Tab-separated table of C-alpha atoms and ligand atoms in Angstrom:
chain	number	residue	atom	x	y	z
A	1	MET	CA	133.064	107.705	94.284
A	2	LYS	CA	129.435	106.797	93.863
A	3	LYS	CA	128.144	103.651	95.369
A	4	ILE	CA	127.429	100.925	92.682
A	5	VAL	CA	123.948	99.121	92.248
A	6	PRO	CA	124.201	95.961	89.698
A	7	PHE	CA	121.501	95.599	87.304
A	8	VAL	CA	121.200	91.955	85.986
A	9	SER	CA	118.904	91.878	82.795
A	10	GLY	CA	117.855	89.294	80.493
A	11	CYS	CA	115.632	91.662	78.494
A	12	ASP	CA	116.775	92.888	75.078
A	13	GLU	CA	119.094	95.786	74.572
A	14	GLU	CA	116.429	98.566	73.982
A	15	THR	CA	114.574	97.778	77.040
A	16	THR	CA	117.333	97.361	79.324
A	17	ASN	CA	118.768	100.819	78.391
A	18	LEU	CA	115.215	102.203	79.080
A	19	TRP	CA	115.307	100.517	82.476
A	20	LEU	CA	118.583	101.955	83.078
A	21	GLU	CA	117.895	105.311	82.127
A	22	HIS	CA	114.735	105.446	84.458
A	23	LEU	CA	116.548	103.756	87.279
A	24	GLN	CA	119.792	106.253	86.956
A	25	GLY	CA	116.999	109.173	86.861
A	26	GLN	CA	115.770	108.163	90.032
A	27	MET	CA	118.813	107.322	91.878
A	28	SER	CA	121.374	110.218	91.115
A	29	GLU	CA	123.433	109.586	93.973
A	30	TYR	CA	124.293	105.797	93.183
A	31	GLU	CA	125.638	104.411	89.755
A	32	ILE	CA	123.450	101.697	88.178
A	33	VAL	CA	125.886	99.451	86.444
A	34	LEU	CA	124.843	96.620	83.972
A	35	PHE	CA	126.201	93.305	85.309
A	36	GLU	CA	128.202	92.777	81.994
A	37	LYS	CA	129.994	96.025	83.033
A	38	LEU	CA	130.904	95.073	86.694
A	39	SER	CA	134.718	94.429	87.761
A	40	GLU	CA	135.173	91.392	89.632
A	41	GLU	CA	135.575	93.523	92.943
A	42	GLN	CA	132.330	95.258	92.301
A	43	LYS	CA	130.589	91.927	91.812
A	44	LEU	CA	132.109	90.724	95.232
A	45	SER	CA	131.044	94.098	97.170
A	46	SER	CA	127.502	93.894	95.996
A	47	THR	CA	124.990	92.992	98.442
A	48	VAL	CA	122.106	93.883	96.446
A	49	ALA	CA	120.986	93.947	92.875
A	50	ILE	CA	118.147	94.965	90.538
A	51	VAL	CA	116.623	92.289	88.262
A	52	ALA	CA	114.736	91.746	85.254
A	53	ASN	CA	114.606	88.328	83.840
A	54	PRO	CA	118.331	87.622	85.048
A	55	ASN	CA	120.458	84.628	83.936
A	56	PRO	CA	121.001	82.621	86.997
A	57	LYS	CA	124.501	82.272	86.199
A	58	ASP	CA	125.140	86.097	86.327
A	59	ILE	CA	123.303	86.257	89.924
A	60	ALA	CA	125.496	82.947	90.791
A	61	GLN	CA	128.656	85.513	90.479
A	62	LEU	CA	127.289	87.843	92.963
A	63	LYS	CA	128.332	85.929	95.833
A	64	ASN	CA	127.590	88.247	98.631
A	65	LEU	CA	124.007	89.353	97.795
A	66	LYS	CA	121.855	89.792	100.752
A	67	TRP	CA	118.864	90.615	98.576
A	68	ILE	CA	117.436	91.183	94.857
A	69	GLN	CA	114.537	93.536	93.821
A	70	SER	CA	112.623	92.254	90.816
A	71	PHE	CA	110.792	94.369	88.517
A	72	TRP	CA	107.746	91.776	88.163
A	73	ALA	CA	105.137	91.093	90.507
A	74	GLY	CA	105.307	87.369	89.743
A	75	VAL	CA	108.135	85.255	91.053
A	76	GLU	CA	107.668	81.621	89.976
A	77	LYS	CA	110.424	81.989	87.333
A	78	LEU	CA	112.816	83.445	89.945
A	79	LEU	CA	112.241	80.832	92.388
A	80	GLN	CA	112.363	77.919	89.878
A	81	ASP	CA	115.780	79.610	88.477
A	82	LEU	CA	117.451	80.419	91.731
A	83	PRO	CA	116.363	77.485	94.071
A	84	ASN	CA	118.060	77.635	97.557
A	85	SER	CA	119.395	80.899	97.261
A	86	SER	CA	120.964	82.479	100.455
A	87	PHE	CA	119.666	85.770	99.610
A	88	LYS	CA	116.114	87.368	99.728
A	89	ILE	CA	113.846	87.836	96.739
A	90	VAL	CA	111.870	91.038	97.005
A	91	ARG	CA	109.055	91.242	94.233
A	92	MET	CA	107.591	94.375	92.715
A	93	THR	CA	104.552	95.563	94.734
A	94	ASP	CA	103.225	98.692	92.929
A	95	PRO	CA	99.943	100.355	93.366
A	96	GLN	CA	100.041	101.578	89.926
A	97	LEU	CA	100.117	97.892	88.906
A	98	ALA	CA	97.211	97.149	90.925
A	99	ASN	CA	95.253	99.784	89.452
A	100	THR	CA	96.074	98.797	86.026
A	101	MET	CA	95.032	95.257	86.831
A	102	ALA	CA	91.728	96.420	88.600
A	103	GLU	CA	91.115	98.443	85.375
A	104	SER	CA	91.574	95.321	83.233
A	105	VAL	CA	89.683	93.048	85.253
A	106	LEU	CA	86.608	95.773	85.049
A	107	ALA	CA	87.031	96.140	81.367
A	108	TRP	CA	86.916	92.290	80.547
A	109	THR	CA	84.276	91.625	83.241
A	110	LEU	CA	82.117	94.336	81.313
A	111	TYR	CA	83.128	92.779	78.115
A	112	LEU	CA	81.509	89.408	79.388
A	113	HIS	CA	78.609	91.172	81.199
A	114	LYS	CA	77.758	93.050	78.150
A	115	ASN	CA	77.653	89.939	75.996
A	116	MET	CA	80.140	91.445	73.716
A	117	PRO	CA	81.413	87.970	72.393
A	118	LEU	CA	78.213	86.965	71.616
A	119	TYR	CA	77.484	90.454	69.487
A	120	LEU	CA	80.768	89.816	67.804
A	121	LYS	CA	79.677	86.484	66.620
A	122	GLN	CA	76.282	87.928	65.510
A	123	GLN	CA	78.065	90.445	63.346
A	124	LYS	CA	80.084	87.908	61.565
A	125	GLN	CA	76.745	86.329	60.765
A	126	LYS	CA	75.025	89.560	60.026
A	127	GLN	CA	72.460	88.545	62.570
A	128	TRP	CA	70.266	91.455	64.242
A	129	LYS	CA	69.170	89.980	67.661
A	130	GLN	CA	68.911	91.740	70.989
A	131	HIS	CA	69.314	89.972	74.305
A	132	ILE	CA	68.075	90.830	77.614
A	133	GLU	CA	70.582	92.529	79.733
A	134	THR	CA	71.499	91.471	83.413
A	135	LEU	CA	71.832	93.795	85.979
A	136	PRO	CA	75.546	94.099	87.543
A	137	GLU	CA	74.340	93.404	91.128
A	138	GLU	CA	72.790	90.149	89.610
A	139	ARG	CA	76.090	88.797	88.283
A	140	ASN	CA	78.448	87.063	90.783
A	141	ILE	CA	82.016	87.863	90.095
A	142	LEU	CA	84.171	85.597	91.909
A	143	VAL	CA	87.918	86.804	92.430
A	144	LEU	CA	90.612	84.177	93.041
A	145	GLY	CA	93.443	85.498	95.078
A	146	LEU	CA	92.923	88.598	97.247
A	147	GLY	CA	96.407	90.075	97.607
A	148	ASN	CA	97.626	93.302	96.100
A	149	LEU	CA	95.739	92.666	92.568
A	150	GLY	CA	92.758	90.621	93.830
A	151	GLU	CA	91.592	92.912	96.374
A	152	LYS	CA	91.898	96.143	94.484
A	153	SER	CA	90.134	94.278	91.600
A	154	ALA	CA	87.487	92.992	94.072
A	155	LYS	CA	86.925	96.601	95.321
A	156	LYS	CA	86.594	98.226	91.773
A	157	LEU	CA	84.147	95.484	90.716
A	158	LYS	CA	82.022	96.264	93.808
A	159	GLU	CA	82.205	99.940	93.062
A	160	ASN	CA	80.810	99.397	89.620
A	161	GLY	CA	77.726	97.405	91.128
A	162	PHE	CA	78.827	93.943	90.683
A	163	SER	CA	77.834	91.289	93.096
A	164	VAL	CA	81.430	90.533	94.503
A	165	SER	CA	83.074	87.419	96.307
A	166	GLY	CA	86.549	86.515	96.750
A	167	TRP	CA	88.787	83.524	97.797
A	168	ALA	CA	92.329	83.375	99.330
A	169	ARG	CA	94.286	81.031	101.359
A	170	SER	CA	93.651	82.950	104.597
A	171	LYS	CA	90.335	84.555	105.834
A	172	LYS	CA	89.794	88.200	104.542
A	173	GLU	CA	87.555	90.784	105.347
A	174	ILE	CA	86.758	93.193	102.471
A	175	LYS	CA	83.740	95.615	102.926
A	176	GLY	CA	80.802	94.433	100.709
A	177	VAL	CA	82.713	91.366	99.413
A	178	GLU	CA	81.672	87.787	100.354
A	179	THR	CA	84.916	86.076	101.288
A	180	PHE	CA	85.900	82.235	101.171
A	181	TYR	CA	88.973	80.487	102.100
A	182	GLY	CA	90.377	76.729	102.198
A	183	ASN	CA	89.303	73.993	99.789
A	184	ASP	CA	85.452	73.763	100.985
A	185	GLY	CA	85.317	77.548	100.531
A	186	LEU	CA	86.660	77.228	96.923
A	187	THR	CA	83.982	74.519	96.044
A	188	GLN	CA	81.268	76.804	97.741
A	189	ALA	CA	82.310	79.974	95.997
A	190	LEU	CA	82.718	78.298	92.336
A	191	LYS	CA	79.188	76.917	92.464
A	192	SER	CA	77.533	80.284	92.593
A	193	ALA	CA	79.952	82.351	90.343
A	194	ASP	CA	79.149	83.873	86.994
A	195	ILE	CA	82.511	84.974	86.314
A	196	VAL	CA	85.692	83.734	87.771
A	197	VAL	CA	88.734	86.050	87.756
A	198	CYS	CA	92.046	84.281	88.471
A	199	LEU	CA	94.681	86.455	90.289
A	200	LEU	CA	96.459	83.795	92.281
A	201	PRO	CA	100.475	83.385	92.250
A	202	LEU	CA	101.454	80.106	90.447
A	203	THR	CA	102.944	77.877	93.296
A	204	ASP	CA	102.961	74.084	93.904
A	205	GLU	CA	99.454	74.450	95.691
A	206	THR	CA	97.722	76.467	92.705
A	207	LYS	CA	99.279	74.665	90.078
A	208	ASN	CA	96.325	73.141	87.917
A	209	LEU	CA	93.881	74.117	90.930
A	210	LEU	CA	91.114	74.674	88.285
A	211	ASP	CA	91.318	71.177	87.234
A	212	LYS	CA	88.389	69.014	85.739
A	213	SER	CA	86.882	68.674	89.135
A	214	LYS	CA	86.789	72.498	89.837
A	215	LEU	CA	85.629	73.424	86.352
A	216	ASP	CA	82.989	71.019	86.631
A	217	LEU	CA	81.498	72.963	89.596
A	218	LEU	CA	80.775	75.946	87.335
A	219	HIS	CA	77.394	76.541	85.739
A	220	ASN	CA	77.023	76.305	82.045
A	221	LYS	CA	76.636	80.201	81.719
A	222	ALA	CA	79.763	80.894	83.631
A	223	SER	CA	82.757	82.763	82.197
A	224	ILE	CA	86.581	82.819	83.194
A	225	ILE	CA	89.134	85.374	83.187
A	226	ASN	CA	92.842	84.258	83.790
A	227	PHE	CA	95.156	87.309	84.298
A	228	ALA	CA	97.522	85.299	86.816
A	229	ARG	CA	99.422	82.315	85.108
A	230	GLY	CA	98.669	79.685	82.534
A	231	ALA	CA	99.554	76.529	84.604
A	232	ILE	CA	96.747	77.440	87.134
A	233	ILE	CA	93.947	76.352	84.829
A	234	ASP	CA	93.504	72.948	82.822
A	235	TYR	CA	92.923	74.809	79.412
A	236	GLU	CA	92.669	71.665	77.592
A	237	TYR	CA	89.623	70.694	79.609
A	238	LEU	CA	88.368	74.394	79.781
A	239	SER	CA	88.594	74.375	75.752
A	240	LYS	CA	86.350	71.203	75.819
A	241	LYS	CA	83.730	72.706	78.097
A	242	LEU	CA	83.557	75.731	76.065
A	243	ASP	CA	83.126	73.757	73.008
A	244	ASN	CA	80.530	71.471	74.589
A	245	LYS	CA	78.526	74.701	75.766
A	246	GLU	CA	79.034	73.699	79.241
A	247	LEU	CA	81.032	77.010	79.956
A	248	CYS	CA	80.303	80.532	78.066
A	249	HIS	CA	83.607	82.178	77.436
A	250	ALA	CA	87.321	82.527	78.684
A	251	VAL	CA	89.345	85.637	78.602
A	252	LEU	CA	92.996	84.292	78.790
A	253	ASP	CA	96.016	86.599	79.054
A	254	VAL	CA	98.579	84.025	80.396
A	255	PHE	CA	99.681	80.741	78.895
A	256	ASP	CA	102.103	78.004	79.566
A	257	ILE	CA	104.548	78.912	76.674
A	258	GLU	CA	104.436	82.500	75.730
A	259	PRO	CA	104.004	83.791	73.024
A	260	LEU	CA	101.249	81.469	72.529
A	261	PRO	CA	102.536	79.058	69.554
A	262	SER	CA	100.453	79.502	66.323
A	263	SER	CA	99.872	75.689	66.479
A	264	SER	CA	97.863	76.259	69.618
A	265	SER	CA	94.143	75.390	69.046
A	266	LEU	CA	93.158	77.972	71.720
A	267	TRP	CA	93.934	80.674	69.034
A	268	GLU	CA	90.805	78.950	67.043
A	269	ASN	CA	88.311	78.736	69.763
A	270	GLU	CA	85.625	81.174	68.944
A	271	ASN	CA	84.504	80.996	72.911
A	272	ILE	CA	88.142	82.076	73.881
A	273	THR	CA	89.494	85.707	73.693
A	274	VAL	CA	93.548	85.437	73.622
A	275	LEU	CA	95.392	88.440	74.929
A	276	PRO	CA	99.164	88.548	74.840
A	277	HIS	CA	99.989	89.174	78.564
A	278	ILE	CA	98.895	92.722	78.642
A	279	SER	CA	96.595	92.765	81.609
A	280	ALA	CA	98.880	94.480	84.065
A	281	PRO	CA	102.277	95.461	82.355
A	282	THR	CA	105.008	96.750	84.689
A	283	ASN	CA	105.299	100.659	84.290
A	284	MET	CA	108.931	101.614	83.817
A	285	LYS	CA	108.461	105.018	85.691
A	286	THR	CA	106.761	103.688	88.872
A	287	ALA	CA	108.542	100.472	89.101
A	288	SER	CA	111.794	102.260	88.968
A	289	ARG	CA	110.572	104.710	91.672
A	290	ILE	CA	109.566	101.925	94.066
A	291	ALA	CA	113.044	99.772	93.547
A	292	SER	CA	114.667	103.160	94.036
A	293	LYS	CA	113.075	103.852	97.091
A	294	ASN	CA	113.529	100.370	98.225
A	295	ILE	CA	117.280	100.433	97.729
A	296	LEU	CA	117.960	103.693	99.253
A	297	GLU	CA	116.213	102.698	102.530
A	298	TYR	CA	118.443	99.605	102.505
A	299	PHE	CA	121.577	101.438	102.141
A	300	GLU	CA	120.508	104.355	104.540
A	301	LYS	CA	118.584	102.200	107.338
A	302	GLY	CA	119.685	98.631	106.451
A	303	ILE	CA	115.805	97.700	105.814
A	304	ILE	CA	115.201	94.919	103.391
A	305	PRO	CA	111.492	95.273	102.067
A	306	PRO	CA	109.070	92.646	102.619
A	307	PHE	CA	110.383	89.455	100.711
A	308	ILE	CA	109.068	86.174	99.187
A	309	ASP	CA	108.211	83.282	101.598
A	310	THR	CA	109.833	80.613	99.580
A	311	LYS	CA	107.903	77.675	101.343
A	312	LYS	CA	104.506	79.182	100.386
A	313	GLY	CA	106.119	80.220	96.748
A	314	TYR	CA	105.031	83.749	96.854
B	401	NAP	P1	99.856	88.474	96.276
B	401	NAP	O1	99.687	89.970	96.797
B	401	NAP	O2	101.021	87.645	96.869
B	401	NAP	O3	98.525	87.704	96.427
B	401	NAP	C1	98.239	86.499	96.310
B	401	NAP	C2	96.879	86.147	96.689
B	401	NAP	O4	96.647	84.722	96.496
B	401	NAP	C3	96.817	86.245	98.330
B	401	NAP	O5	95.449	86.604	98.692
B	401	NAP	C4	97.054	84.744	98.659
B	401	NAP	O6	96.210	84.301	99.860
B	401	NAP	C5	96.303	84.111	97.458
B	401	NAP	N1	96.881	82.642	97.444
B	401	NAP	C6	98.201	82.280	97.364
B	401	NAP	N2	98.099	80.847	97.310
B	401	NAP	C7	96.806	80.336	97.778
B	401	NAP	C8	96.432	79.274	97.758
B	401	NAP	N3	97.067	77.957	97.722
B	401	NAP	N4	94.916	78.989	97.923
B	401	NAP	C9	94.338	80.330	98.164
B	401	NAP	N5	94.832	81.440	97.893
B	401	NAP	C10	96.230	81.521	97.636
B	401	NAP	O7	99.969	88.562	94.542
B	401	NAP	P2	99.550	89.589	93.527
B	401	NAP	O8	100.396	90.985	93.532
B	401	NAP	O9	98.252	89.970	93.785
B	401	NAP	O10	99.648	88.879	92.351
B	401	NAP	C11	99.105	87.819	91.804
B	401	NAP	C12	99.674	87.167	90.585
B	401	NAP	O11	99.281	87.816	89.381
B	401	NAP	C13	101.197	87.032	90.407
B	401	NAP	O12	101.901	86.080	91.270
B	401	NAP	C14	101.286	87.089	88.967
B	401	NAP	O13	101.471	85.641	88.678
B	401	NAP	C15	100.271	87.773	88.583
B	401	NAP	N6	100.286	88.974	87.683
B	401	NAP	C16	99.886	88.863	86.308
B	401	NAP	C17	100.097	90.198	85.675
B	401	NAP	C18	99.731	90.025	84.059
B	401	NAP	O14	99.993	91.106	83.526
B	401	NAP	N7	98.895	88.995	83.625
B	401	NAP	C19	100.790	91.112	86.115
B	401	NAP	C20	101.174	91.154	87.187
B	401	NAP	C21	101.056	89.919	88.160
B	401	NAP	P3	96.648	85.020	101.376
B	401	NAP	O15	96.290	86.541	101.115
B	401	NAP	O16	95.687	84.286	102.302
B	401	NAP	O17	98.499	84.553	101.514
């Protein structure tokens, strides 16, 4: 009989079935079983599960879990839903996801660098006006967070001629990128940034990190790209600064409440580009391959992949 691997999914039926298909295709020697179809005995004998937006009550029934493999890169919701859990949480770290994010960072940096929001406004007013173009090396792009996604994005920006700086919790060395760390480092980095790209995880420390005092450090031609989590930036104050021309533009892909409610004033702000959380979607094919590889290694060699440090929150 094949060994069972539970899949605990809170996704809609169509998405869940697609995940199942991809997983089963990668793990023919194991049987991937939806949580709802597990017997009581199977629930108790499971030491690992694959999860996608799981219901915490379902996870609580898998009493002998040693670890769970999530399909998403961000884990703040899992940590909130599963506090003090005895098992390890492994997030998705997929080089393909980092490539996709780096492409999005480059694309939306170019959107700002090439003044596209301004030309869109001009078209609406049938205004024919050319603006002087800044060279990429004259634009300082500051990447906040230099992990899997941030480092790849910083390198991609550098390859495309931008002047790039980065900020993380610990000191980093990335060729051609000026790096900062710690609170003083952030203050210094923000003062000279033209475009700030946020790729930090949402933790107790990063919640509302870019508050009034930090946003006020930016010069009035600076722009922001947030591809991480909405709660890291004070959007209300950001909107005010954009209205007052104290900042240039913001590209926001992530929000406290998603989908962004139609009542939100962010939709109406002509200096904000609203995106529906699309900067780096998990790819089912590559993510299933990584989850399967991790689980096979665990069954064959007893190795649990690098897991979340619950104290740090990422
Ligand atoms: P990661 O590999 O864990 O990297 C996180 C980076 O943030 C690290 O460089 C870390 O510094 C830094 N950091 C964490 N807390 C900090 C603090 N208090 N002060 C300064 N730096 C801090 O994470 P990742 O894979 O790059 O992903 C980042 C986030 O992107 C995820 O958590 C998720 O929320 C978001 N995301 C968004 C999308 C989307 O479609 N919009 C898709 C995927 C992921 P150290 O290196 O010094 O530890």
